[in-house]
XYZ file of N, CA and C in Angstrom:
747
model
N -0.898 12.830 -30.668
C -0.832 12.049 -32.079
C 0.149 11.166 -31.666
N 0.442 10.326 -32.069
C 1.975 8.949 -32.306
C 2.463 9.673 -32.787
N 4.047 9.237 -33.175
C 5.125 10.197 -33.666
C 5.723 8.513 -33.470
N 6.528 8.379 -34.637
C 6.985 7.286 -34.741
C 8.353 8.063 -35.729
N 9.840 7.439 -34.995
C 11.083 8.216 -35.403
C 11.606 7.180 -35.722
N 12.772 7.123 -37.270
C 13.381 5.074 -37.309
C 15.277 7.204 -37.344
N 15.576 6.160 -36.320
C 17.464 5.760 -36.145
C 17.883 5.202 -37.149
N 19.128 5.598 -37.507
C 20.158 4.445 -37.858
C 21.084 3.948 -37.059
N 20.697 2.553 -37.023
C 22.134 1.918 -35.549
C 23.606 2.185 -35.776
N 23.780 1.577 -35.592
C 25.291 1.096 -35.054
C 25.838 0.667 -35.920
N 24.534 -0.585 -36.519
C 25.473 -1.535 -37.268
C 24.887 -1.002 -38.855
N 25.163 0.678 -38.639
C 24.841 1.201 -40.495
C 23.837 0.876 -41.395
N 22.112 0.746 -40.534
C 20.996 0.783 -41.138
C 20.793 2.063 -41.790
N 19.849 2.235 -42.113
C 19.581 3.296 -43.204
C 18.438 4.191 -42.258
N 18.700 5.951 -42.279
C 18.064 6.521 -41.569
C 17.036 6.711 -43.048
N 15.317 7.630 -42.537
C 14.588 6.973 -42.918
C 14.649 9.200 -43.368
N 15.022 8.737 -44.905
C 15.286 10.235 -45.449
C 13.885 10.773 -46.888
N 13.430 12.447 -46.130
C 12.512 12.399 -47.456
C 12.346 11.856 -48.456
N 11.627 11.494 -49.485
C 11.491 11.381 -50.644
C 12.053 9.343 -50.671
N 12.700 8.876 -49.875
C 13.117 7.378 -49.972
C 11.986 6.252 -49.926
N 12.779 4.822 -50.395
C 11.750 4.146 -50.481
C 11.377 3.121 -49.531
N 10.152 2.251 -49.709
C 9.739 1.088 -48.534
C 11.151 0.190 -48.662
N 11.762 0.007 -49.523
C 12.933 -0.817 -50.642
C 13.979 -0.085 -49.701
N 14.205 0.956 -49.694
C 15.092 1.669 -49.170
C 15.427 1.449 -47.565
N 14.473 1.754 -46.781
C 14.014 1.843 -45.349
C 14.576 0.493 -44.743
N 14.718 0.083 -44.209
C 14.228 -1.419 -43.746
C 15.037 -1.573 -42.142
N 14.019 -0.487 -41.459
C 14.774 -1.093 -39.685
C 15.311 -1.330 -38.759
N 15.441 -1.658 -38.517
C 15.357 -2.930 -37.051
C 14.944 -2.995 -36.010
N 14.337 -2.125 -35.733
C 14.276 -0.551 -34.536
C 13.887 0.289 -34.902
N 12.632 0.146 -33.801
C 11.126 1.578 -33.717
C 11.080 1.965 -32.253
N 11.557 4.151 -32.495
C 11.537 4.454 -30.722
C 9.668 5.158 -31.265
N 9.264 4.775 -30.460
C 7.885 5.081 -30.336
C 7.099 5.799 -29.339
N 7.335 7.425 -29.811
C 6.635 8.419 -28.790
C 5.545 8.523 -28.762
N 4.605 8.457 -27.552
C 2.651 9.095 -27.961
C 2.640 9.999 -26.560
N 1.632 11.151 -27.053
C 1.736 12.065 -26.465
C 0.197 11.316 -25.822
N 0.036 10.443 -24.956
C -0.992 9.749 -24.352
C -0.749 9.134 -23.438
N -1.136 9.516 -21.818
C -0.315 9.252 -20.422
C -0.318 8.125 -21.084
N 0.476 7.011 -20.308
C 0.356 5.475 -20.141
C -0.036 5.023 -18.848
N -1.354 4.693 -19.051
C -1.859 4.533 -17.966
C -1.957 3.390 -17.587
N -2.011 2.212 -18.513
C -1.356 0.134 -18.059
C -0.636 0.447 -16.621
N 0.169 0.996 -16.589
C 1.325 1.296 -15.806
C 0.959 1.810 -14.399
N -0.109 3.096 -13.847
C -0.242 3.413 -13.120
C -1.101 2.591 -12.502
N -1.313 2.677 -10.689
C -1.519 1.955 -9.845
C -2.965 2.392 -9.623
N -4.084 1.516 -9.562
C -5.550 2.203 -9.577
C -6.007 2.533 -7.888
N -6.608 3.115 -7.586
C -6.734 3.221 -5.872
C -8.563 3.674 -5.517
N -9.208 3.263 -5.021
C -10.625 3.043 -4.560
C -10.414 3.355 -3.260
N -10.686 4.847 -3.334
C -10.465 5.480 -1.418
C -12.342 5.712 -0.922
N -12.052 4.435 0.554
C -13.641 4.149 0.714
C -13.160 4.844 2.225
N -14.045 5.828 2.984
C -13.390 6.449 4.024
C -15.108 7.392 4.297
N -16.101 7.864 4.736
C -16.226 8.465 5.771
C -16.427 9.775 5.889
N -15.216 9.855 5.541
C -14.743 11.369 6.451
C -14.439 12.182 5.351
N -14.992 13.247 4.881
C -13.837 13.753 3.742
C -12.375 14.310 3.947
N -12.485 14.824 4.970
C -10.601 15.654 5.007
C -9.986 14.068 5.242
N -10.523 12.640 5.185
C -9.202 11.636 4.707
C -9.290 11.702 3.932
N -10.490 11.447 3.248
C -10.173 11.164 1.541
C -9.285 12.205 1.060
N -9.447 13.361 1.384
C -9.483 14.301 0.279
C -7.549 14.462 0.455
N -7.167 14.043 2.045
C -5.540 14.016 2.613
C -5.593 12.937 1.577
N -5.774 11.339 1.775
C -5.147 10.439 1.019
C -5.009 10.864 -0.368
N -6.176 11.512 -0.714
C -6.281 11.357 -2.239
C -5.284 12.510 -2.662
N -4.918 13.622 -2.300
C -3.420 14.683 -2.383
C -2.021 13.716 -1.552
N -2.197 12.794 -1.429
C -0.741 12.298 -0.679
C -0.512 11.508 -1.491
N -1.441 9.977 -2.562
C -1.343 9.408 -3.645
C -1.031 9.952 -4.784
N -2.403 10.842 -5.181
C -1.604 10.899 -6.170
C -0.583 12.091 -7.200
N -0.221 12.483 -5.912
C 1.154 13.012 -5.866
C 2.399 12.013 -6.601
N 2.001 11.084 -7.340
C 3.286 10.290 -7.038
C 3.050 9.822 -8.585
N 3.573 10.155 -9.752
C 3.697 10.095 -11.570
C 2.991 8.327 -11.807
N 3.537 7.201 -10.261
C 2.765 5.901 -10.830
C 1.060 5.552 -9.733
N 0.279 6.356 -8.812
C -0.468 6.227 -8.398
C -1.737 6.857 -8.824
N -2.749 6.321 -9.321
C -3.816 7.347 -9.769
C -5.304 7.104 -8.855
N -6.193 7.846 -8.573
C -7.553 7.743 -7.542
C -8.408 7.988 -8.818
N -8.940 6.121 -8.619
C -10.202 5.851 -9.579
C -11.693 6.763 -9.177
N -11.994 6.607 -7.613
C -12.938 6.673 -7.123
C -12.608 6.563 -5.321
N -13.743 7.074 -4.830
C -14.397 7.686 -3.352
C -15.320 7.390 -3.226
N -15.344 6.460 -2.033
C -16.814 6.476 -1.689
C -16.702 6.732 0.172
N -18.220 6.569 0.431
C -18.765 7.054 1.873
C -18.646 6.426 3.050
N -19.293 5.252 2.480
C -19.872 4.084 3.003
C -19.331 2.919 2.609
N -19.212 1.720 3.545
C -18.885 0.365 2.584
C -20.235 -0.185 1.702
N -21.410 0.056 1.963
C -22.049 -0.212 0.814
C -21.459 0.344 -0.863
N -21.548 1.560 -0.575
C -20.708 2.105 -2.099
C -19.324 1.891 -2.023
N -18.316 1.428 -1.147
C -17.304 0.634 -1.605
C -17.708 -0.424 -2.061
N -18.216 -1.097 -1.751
C -18.570 -2.622 -3.296
C -19.431 -2.552 -4.390
N -19.933 -1.663 -4.268
C -20.981 -0.534 -5.627
C -19.476 -0.570 -6.204
N -18.418 0.126 -5.664
C -17.747 0.814 -6.800
C -16.272 -0.003 -6.800
N -16.501 -0.841 -6.029
C -15.279 -1.557 -6.473
C -16.054 -2.835 -7.480
N -16.669 -3.067 -7.439
C -17.407 -4.224 -8.976
C -17.170 -2.960 -10.091
N -17.329 -1.682 -9.538
C -17.420 -0.759 -11.215
C -16.190 -1.157 -11.885
N -15.211 0.076 -11.479
C -13.797 -0.158 -11.889
C -12.762 -0.478 -11.224
N -12.922 -2.175 -10.282
C -12.000 -3.053 -10.642
C -10.504 -2.785 -9.912
N -10.494 -1.951 -8.195
C -9.036 -1.075 -8.984
C -8.055 -1.833 -8.196
N -6.487 -1.766 -8.832
C -5.505 -2.072 -8.211
C -5.165 -2.498 -6.238
N -5.812 -1.260 -6.254
C -5.957 -1.160 -4.051
C -7.167 -0.813 -4.104
N -7.748 -1.102 -2.409
C -8.410 -0.348 -1.974
C -8.353 0.448 -1.098
N -7.984 0.931 -0.782
C -8.441 1.937 1.255
C -9.482 1.766 1.309
N -9.486 1.019 2.373
C -10.764 1.544 3.244
C -10.441 1.771 4.831
N -12.108 2.521 5.218
C -12.236 2.763 6.911
C -12.214 1.592 7.548
N -11.881 1.066 8.518
C -12.520 0.203 9.320
C -14.110 0.840 9.732
N -14.235 1.654 10.107
C -15.484 2.135 11.276
C -16.511 3.355 9.741
N -16.919 2.902 9.365
C -18.107 3.295 7.650
C -19.615 3.337 8.439
N -20.426 3.679 8.246
C -21.922 3.550 7.895
C -21.940 2.781 7.468
N -22.826 2.316 7.297
C -24.207 1.243 6.522
C -23.474 -0.510 7.035
N -22.530 -0.219 5.699
C -21.380 -2.275 6.486
C -19.742 -1.080 7.035
N -19.214 -2.311 7.866
C -18.146 -0.977 8.446
C -16.878 -2.075 7.937
N -15.841 -1.884 8.268
C -15.358 -2.616 7.136
C -14.415 -3.419 6.903
N -14.615 -4.074 8.452
C -14.532 -5.582 8.114
C -15.627 -6.638 7.463
N -16.993 -6.006 7.541
C -17.959 -6.532 6.441
C -17.252 -6.168 5.112
N -16.980 -5.105 4.115
C -16.168 -4.926 3.313
C -15.094 -6.378 3.043
N -14.480 -6.617 3.689
C -13.325 -7.275 3.494
C -13.928 -8.401 3.050
N -14.991 -9.050 4.033
C -14.758 -10.182 4.409
C -16.239 -10.124 2.808
N -16.668 -9.693 2.411
C -17.387 -9.352 1.361
C -17.412 -9.535 0.290
N -16.029 -8.587 -0.369
C -15.069 -9.049 -1.491
C -14.731 -10.344 -1.552
N -13.957 -10.752 -0.710
C -13.474 -11.430 -0.424
C -14.280 -12.930 -1.001
N -15.597 -12.444 -0.616
C -15.896 -14.537 -0.349
C -16.135 -14.631 -2.134
N -16.584 -13.158 -3.309
C -17.751 -13.310 -3.773
C -16.950 -13.398 -5.039
N -15.656 -12.903 -5.061
C -14.219 -13.163 -6.377
C -13.661 -14.133 -6.176
N -13.553 -15.146 -7.606
C -12.450 -14.827 -8.324
C -10.883 -14.336 -7.294
N -10.642 -13.334 -8.301
C -9.771 -12.806 -8.364
C -10.008 -12.209 -6.908
N -8.955 -11.887 -5.907
C -9.267 -11.857 -5.089
C -8.918 -10.538 -4.493
N -9.507 -9.068 -4.302
C -9.525 -7.585 -4.123
C -8.294 -7.694 -3.218
N -7.152 -6.581 -2.990
C -6.046 -6.460 -2.943
C -6.498 -4.884 -1.685
N -6.149 -5.184 -0.260
C -7.019 -4.220 0.459
C -5.385 -3.817 1.155
N -6.079 -1.994 2.242
C -5.082 -1.927 2.493
C -6.115 -1.406 3.434
N -6.329 -1.406 5.195
C -6.761 -1.254 6.345
C -6.396 0.052 6.729
N -7.368 1.483 6.231
C -6.208 2.374 7.423
C -7.652 2.688 8.815
N -6.790 3.128 9.717
C -8.011 2.767 10.553
C -7.228 3.905 11.801
N -7.891 4.205 13.335
C -7.700 4.952 13.821
C -7.220 3.787 15.004
N -8.463 2.887 14.897
C -8.536 2.014 16.055
C -8.119 0.363 16.242
N -6.899 0.843 16.604
C -5.772 -0.748 16.706
C -5.487 -1.988 17.359
N -6.565 -2.096 17.851
C -7.356 -2.927 19.262
C -6.267 -4.363 18.861
N -5.781 -5.112 18.762
C -5.413 -7.144 18.536
C -6.768 -7.168 17.966
N -7.584 -7.099 18.041
C -8.742 -7.664 18.100
C -8.798 -7.131 16.760
N -8.780 -6.397 16.267
C -9.315 -5.546 15.019
C -8.096 -5.456 13.548
N -6.025 -5.107 14.900
C -5.787 -6.192 13.511
C -5.831 -7.675 12.679
N -6.498 -8.341 13.987
C -6.296 -9.769 14.000
C -7.497 -10.248 13.018
N -8.233 -9.770 13.299
C -9.969 -9.870 12.733
C -9.499 -9.703 10.973
N -9.504 -8.494 10.670
C -8.867 -7.598 9.761
C -8.530 -8.315 8.903
N -6.943 -8.413 9.149
C -5.622 -9.195 7.996
C -6.333 -10.540 8.326
N -6.931 -11.521 9.478
C -7.494 -13.775 8.607
C -9.005 -12.864 8.003
N -9.635 -11.606 8.004
C -10.826 -12.008 6.717
C -9.598 -11.495 4.835
N -8.450 -10.922 4.822
C -7.934 -10.984 4.245
C -7.650 -9.590 3.190
N -7.190 -8.150 4.602
C -6.611 -7.976 4.505
C -5.073 -7.390 4.026
N -4.700 -7.145 3.157
C -3.214 -6.979 2.983
C -2.140 -6.073 4.243
N -2.653 -4.721 4.001
C -2.256 -4.571 4.369
C -3.036 -3.281 6.190
N -2.319 -3.011 7.278
C -3.300 -2.544 8.131
C -2.125 -1.377 8.354
N -2.914 0.239 8.044
C -2.290 1.110 8.754
C -3.090 2.183 9.672
N -2.621 2.567 10.518
C -2.735 4.083 11.305
C -3.235 4.921 10.728
N -4.479 6.362 10.917
C -4.592 7.490 10.081
C -3.007 8.059 10.897
N -2.204 8.097 11.651
C -1.327 8.640 12.027
C -0.378 8.094 10.827
N -0.893 7.538 9.599
C 0.827 6.947 9.608
C 1.378 8.239 8.461
N 2.579 8.450 8.419
C 2.754 9.500 7.573
C 2.445 8.883 5.913
N 2.832 9.908 5.366
C 3.062 9.754 3.671
C 3.700 8.994 2.707
N 5.023 8.700 3.333
C 6.032 7.876 2.243
C 5.070 6.478 2.888
N 4.396 6.446 3.953
C 4.260 4.667 5.175
C 3.072 4.140 3.713
N 2.194 5.240 3.686
C 0.583 4.585 2.662
C 1.493 4.042 1.728
N 1.998 5.784 0.902
C 2.056 5.044 0.026
C 3.334 3.824 -0.660
N 4.238 3.535 0.371
C 5.422 2.383 0.888
C 3.467 0.938 0.738
N 2.923 1.689 1.266
C 1.723 -0.095 1.340
C 1.224 0.221 0.391
N 1.094 0.866 -0.280
C -0.534 1.137 -1.231
C 0.684 0.239 -2.468
N 1.886 0.863 -3.104
C 2.954 -0.039 -3.372
C 3.072 -1.915 -3.817
N 3.633 -1.830 -2.528
C 3.663 -3.076 -2.100
C 2.351 -4.238 -1.718
N 0.973 -3.994 -1.771
C 0.167 -3.760 -1.480
C -0.359 -4.504 -3.131
N -0.174 -3.527 -3.821
C -1.307 -4.204 -5.392
C 0.256 -4.183 -6.429
N 1.832 -5.086 -5.768
C 2.279 -6.051 -6.285
C 1.818 -7.413 -5.526
N 1.040 -7.057 -4.521
C 1.046 -8.958 -4.592
C 0.803 -8.897 -3.224
N 2.056 -7.973 -2.517
C 2.563 -8.598 -1.242
C 2.175 -7.634 -0.162
N 2.487 -7.999 1.154
C 1.780 -7.214 2.455
C 2.190 -5.857 3.083
N 1.685 -5.310 4.175
C 2.449 -4.107 4.765
C 2.303 -4.257 6.364
N 2.495 -3.921 7.250
C 2.463 -3.721 8.743
C 3.554 -2.472 9.210
N 3.278 -2.231 9.470
C 4.316 -1.497 10.331
C 4.931 -1.998 11.501
N 5.841 -1.507 12.373
C 6.163 -1.976 13.427
C 6.157 -2.525 14.412
N 4.918 -0.576 14.283
C 4.285 -1.463 15.757
C 2.966 -2.130 15.796
N 1.799 -2.144 14.765
C 1.743 -3.633 14.702
C 1.450 -4.889 14.605
N 2.989 -4.753 13.993
C 2.838 -5.835 13.695
C 3.017 -7.139 14.939
N 4.504 -6.000 15.951
C 4.631 -6.369 17.161
C 2.823 -6.380 18.158
N 1.425 -5.679 17.562
C 0.583 -6.193 18.579
C 0.135 -7.328 18.001
N -0.287 -7.654 17.280
C -0.551 -8.650 16.181
C 0.171 -10.301 16.755
N 1.627 -10.172 16.819
C 2.606 -11.468 17.258
C 1.552 -11.303 18.960
N 1.871 -10.429 19.906
C 1.444 -10.512 21.335
C -0.332 -10.930 20.931
N -1.171 -10.945 20.172
C -1.823 -11.300 19.955
C -2.254 -12.927 19.253
N -0.937 -12.830 18.435
C -1.119 -14.364 18.451
C -1.131 -15.432 19.281
N 0.480 -14.315 20.039
C 0.917 -15.608 21.850
C -0.272 -16.298 22.548
N -1.357 -15.541 22.428
C -2.762 -15.311 23.888
C -3.574 -16.278 23.515
N -4.749 -17.153 24.071
C -5.221 -17.627 23.678
C -6.268 -16.956 23.633
N -6.806 -17.516 22.510
C -8.649 -16.905 21.870
C -9.553 -16.748 22.176
N -10.577 -15.910 22.908
C -11.973 -16.694 23.298
C -12.791 -17.110 22.453
N -13.164 -17.848 22.667
C -14.358 -18.440 22.242
C -15.701 -17.844 21.265
N -16.384 -18.377 20.946
C -17.659 -17.288 20.182
C -18.642 -17.403 21.137
N -18.954 -18.390 21.926
C -19.535 -18.864 23.549
C -19.045 -17.874 24.128
N -17.476 -17.617 25.176
C -16.792 -16.796 25.495
C -17.158 -15.106 25.579
N -16.825 -14.582 24.110
C -17.257 -13.788 23.639
C -18.851 -13.423 23.586
N -19.837 -14.312 23.900
C -20.773 -13.604 24.705
C -21.124 -12.897 25.508
N -20.695 -14.399 26.772
C -20.675 -14.198 28.465
C -19.883 -12.889 28.409
N -18.408 -13.198 27.416
C -17.627 -11.365 28.148
C -19.281 -9.757 28.245
N -19.479 -9.793 26.499
C -20.509 -9.224 26.152
C -21.372 -8.751 27.314
N -21.927 -9.400 28.140
C -23.080 -10.269 29.326
C -22.449 -9.245 30.554
N -20.742 -9.896 30.950
C -20.763 -8.983 31.561
C -20.485 -7.293 31.637
N -20.147 -7.503 31.167
C -19.390 -5.868 30.622
C -20.782 -5.367 30.478
N -22.415 -5.722 30.361
C -23.220 -5.256 30.931
C -23.978 -5.164 31.867
N -22.992 -6.108 33.267
C -23.211 -6.243 34.084
C -24.556 -6.867 35.002
N -24.822 -7.979 33.934
C -25.581 -9.026 34.471
C -24.721 -10.060 34.953
N -26.121 -10.861 36.184
C -25.928 -11.941 36.738
C -24.829 -12.971 35.823
N -24.802 -14.081 36.785
C -24.539 -15.695 35.805
C -25.756 -15.992 35.583
N -27.100 -16.175 36.645
C -28.716 -16.388 35.992
C -28.708 -15.818 35.174
N -28.944 -13.907 35.119
C -29.201 -13.664 33.467
C -28.112 -13.932 33.029
N -26.742 -14.081 32.558
C -26.532 -14.574 31.263
C -27.050 -16.135 30.756
N -27.734 -17.494 31.467
C -28.234 -18.304 31.394
C -28.401 -18.122 31.155
N -29.810 -17.052 31.264
C -31.214 -17.001 30.625
C -31.013 -16.541 28.998
N -30.270 -15.287 28.992
C -30.230 -15.007 28.182
C -29.696 -16.274 26.501
N -28.413 -16.249 27.251
C -28.058 -17.337 26.323
C -28.154 -18.933 26.265
N -29.641 -19.577 27.032
C -30.599 -20.479 26.992
C -29.184 -21.493 27.609
N -28.341 -21.512 28.922
C -27.632 -22.517 28.809
C -27.533 -21.579 30.440
N -27.367 -22.965 31.436
C -26.805 -23.672 32.773
C -26.567 -22.188 33.504
N -26.840 -22.040 35.035
C -25.818 -21.450 35.948
C -24.219 -21.653 35.720
N -24.345 -22.831 35.146
C -23.001 -23.552 35.635
C -22.380 -23.768 34.279
N -23.342 -23.746 33.726
C -22.319 -23.793 32.241
C -21.410 -22.034 31.700
N -22.197 -21.345 32.636
C -22.080 -19.814 32.132
C -20.967 -19.597 33.767
N -20.669 -19.465 34.865
C -19.633 -19.824 35.302
C -18.736 -20.700 35.802
N -18.447 -21.873 34.014
C -17.185 -22.201 33.568
C -16.968 -21.287 32.674
N -17.890 -20.955 31.788
C -17.357 -19.404 30.866
C -16.599 -18.834 31.174
N -17.035 -17.581 32.555
C -16.332 -16.992 33.803
C -15.174 -17.436 33.365
N -14.788 -18.523 33.750
C -14.019 -19.277 34.226
C -12.686 -19.352 33.718
N -12.870 -19.378 32.800
C -12.327 -19.559 31.238
C -11.752 -18.266 30.546
N -12.641 -17.030 31.051
C -12.278 -15.425 30.329
C -11.089 -15.843 31.334
N -11.618 -15.600 32.447
C -10.777 -15.410 33.864
C -9.083 -15.775 33.260
N -9.746 -16.899 32.446
C -7.896 -17.839 32.346
C -6.946 -16.806 31.423
N -7.733 -17.266 30.510
C -7.554 -16.459 29.141
C -6.780 -15.139 28.826
N -7.339 -14.052 29.449
C -7.157 -13.090 29.968
C -6.026 -12.471 30.497
N -5.815 -13.666 31.704
C -5.007 -13.673 32.862
C -5.571 -12.308 33.816
N -6.348 -12.445 33.895
C -7.756 -11.641 35.257
C -8.241 -11.900 36.633
N -7.006 -11.035 37.379
C -7.736 -11.869 38.900
C -9.835 -11.576 38.506
N -10.172 -11.161 38.516
C -11.967 -10.794 38.498
C -12.889 -10.171 37.644
N -13.878 -9.977 37.265
C -14.384 -9.791 36.540
C -14.634 -8.497 35.835
N -14.318 -7.601 36.835
C -14.080 -5.788 36.141
C -13.071 -6.025 36.145
N -11.442 -6.590 36.160
C -10.160 -6.454 35.230
C -10.413 -6.578 33.870
N -11.155 -7.967 33.962
C -11.335 -8.828 32.882
C -12.229 -7.909 31.927
N -13.090 -6.956 32.559
C -13.772 -6.478 31.099
C -12.908 -5.034 30.429
N -12.205 -4.667 31.411
C -11.023 -3.540 30.962
C -9.680 -3.828 30.103
N -8.792 -5.667 30.430
C -8.506 -6.163 29.180
C -9.330 -6.148 28.560
N -10.612 -6.657 28.350
C -11.282 -6.991 27.333
C -10.912 -5.627 26.065
N -11.577 -5.000 26.837
C -11.971 -3.521 26.311
C -10.108 -2.855 25.490
N -9.318 -2.953 27.038
C -8.016 -2.685 26.026
C -7.936 -3.418 24.538
N -7.784 -4.752 24.814
C -7.512 -5.789 23.393
C -8.533 -5.255 22.332
N -9.540 -4.800 22.480
C -10.968 -4.559 21.368
C -11.964 -5.997 20.904
N -12.096 -6.368 22.453
C -12.054 -7.894 21.890
C -14.630 -7.653 22.342
N -14.178 -6.074 23.502
C -15.642 -5.092 23.202
C -15.358 -4.279 23.260
N -16.598 -3.375 23.016
C -16.697 -1.809 22.932
C -17.338 -1.306 24.078
N -16.716 -0.906 24.384
C -18.295 -0.321 25.898
C -18.955 0.206 25.412
N -18.825 1.129 24.596
C -19.354 2.494 24.133
C -20.736 1.660 23.547
N -20.095 0.596 23.072
C -22.181 -0.173 22.305
C -22.386 -1.179 23.399
N -22.060 -1.207 24.369
C -22.521 -2.527 25.504
C -23.204 -1.493 25.540
């Protein structure tokens, strides 16, 4: 129950007494105390990760704070979008690799169809330059690794909830290095994918409906941009930077 206490101020105003009339008690200020929790001041968080242990760990780290509350948990990308629409949390904690829709798809979808842009913290085990660059370009405000310490996670959530950004030093360094390099074009990325499959220039040309000469031009550009001596080194560099995923080729 909400209680209102009227106290005598230093200016000499009267303290409420049993039996006093309204005219006798004209206080200048009220101290209002309530037994209801002040939820309006809490940062609401939606956690989306397909691993139960990760969800439970994040929930424990964040809900232990007085200013943060977990409003829902999602197990895949589609559910993350649905629950975001239902709860409109202050912050979405999002895994990058999830079933149905991956984290990048979720970020892109939520950013494209909302007037009020979501505040998203991506947390992943995959810290390649490409993942960092694509995720932040899509609209995420923070990029954390799953090995981050609890205090770093809490700081990221608070900073993003206030409209800021958060990048750990090692992520910021990778991003800076990535931005200093020439980015592969969409066509070059396609050619690189077929190179990783072991296709010849002629086979790549047939697959992409371009001439063999054009393929050679793209390969030359790829080697230059990746600073690679040959195709094998280019594939290794591209895999390390996250430009291709060898497990999917």
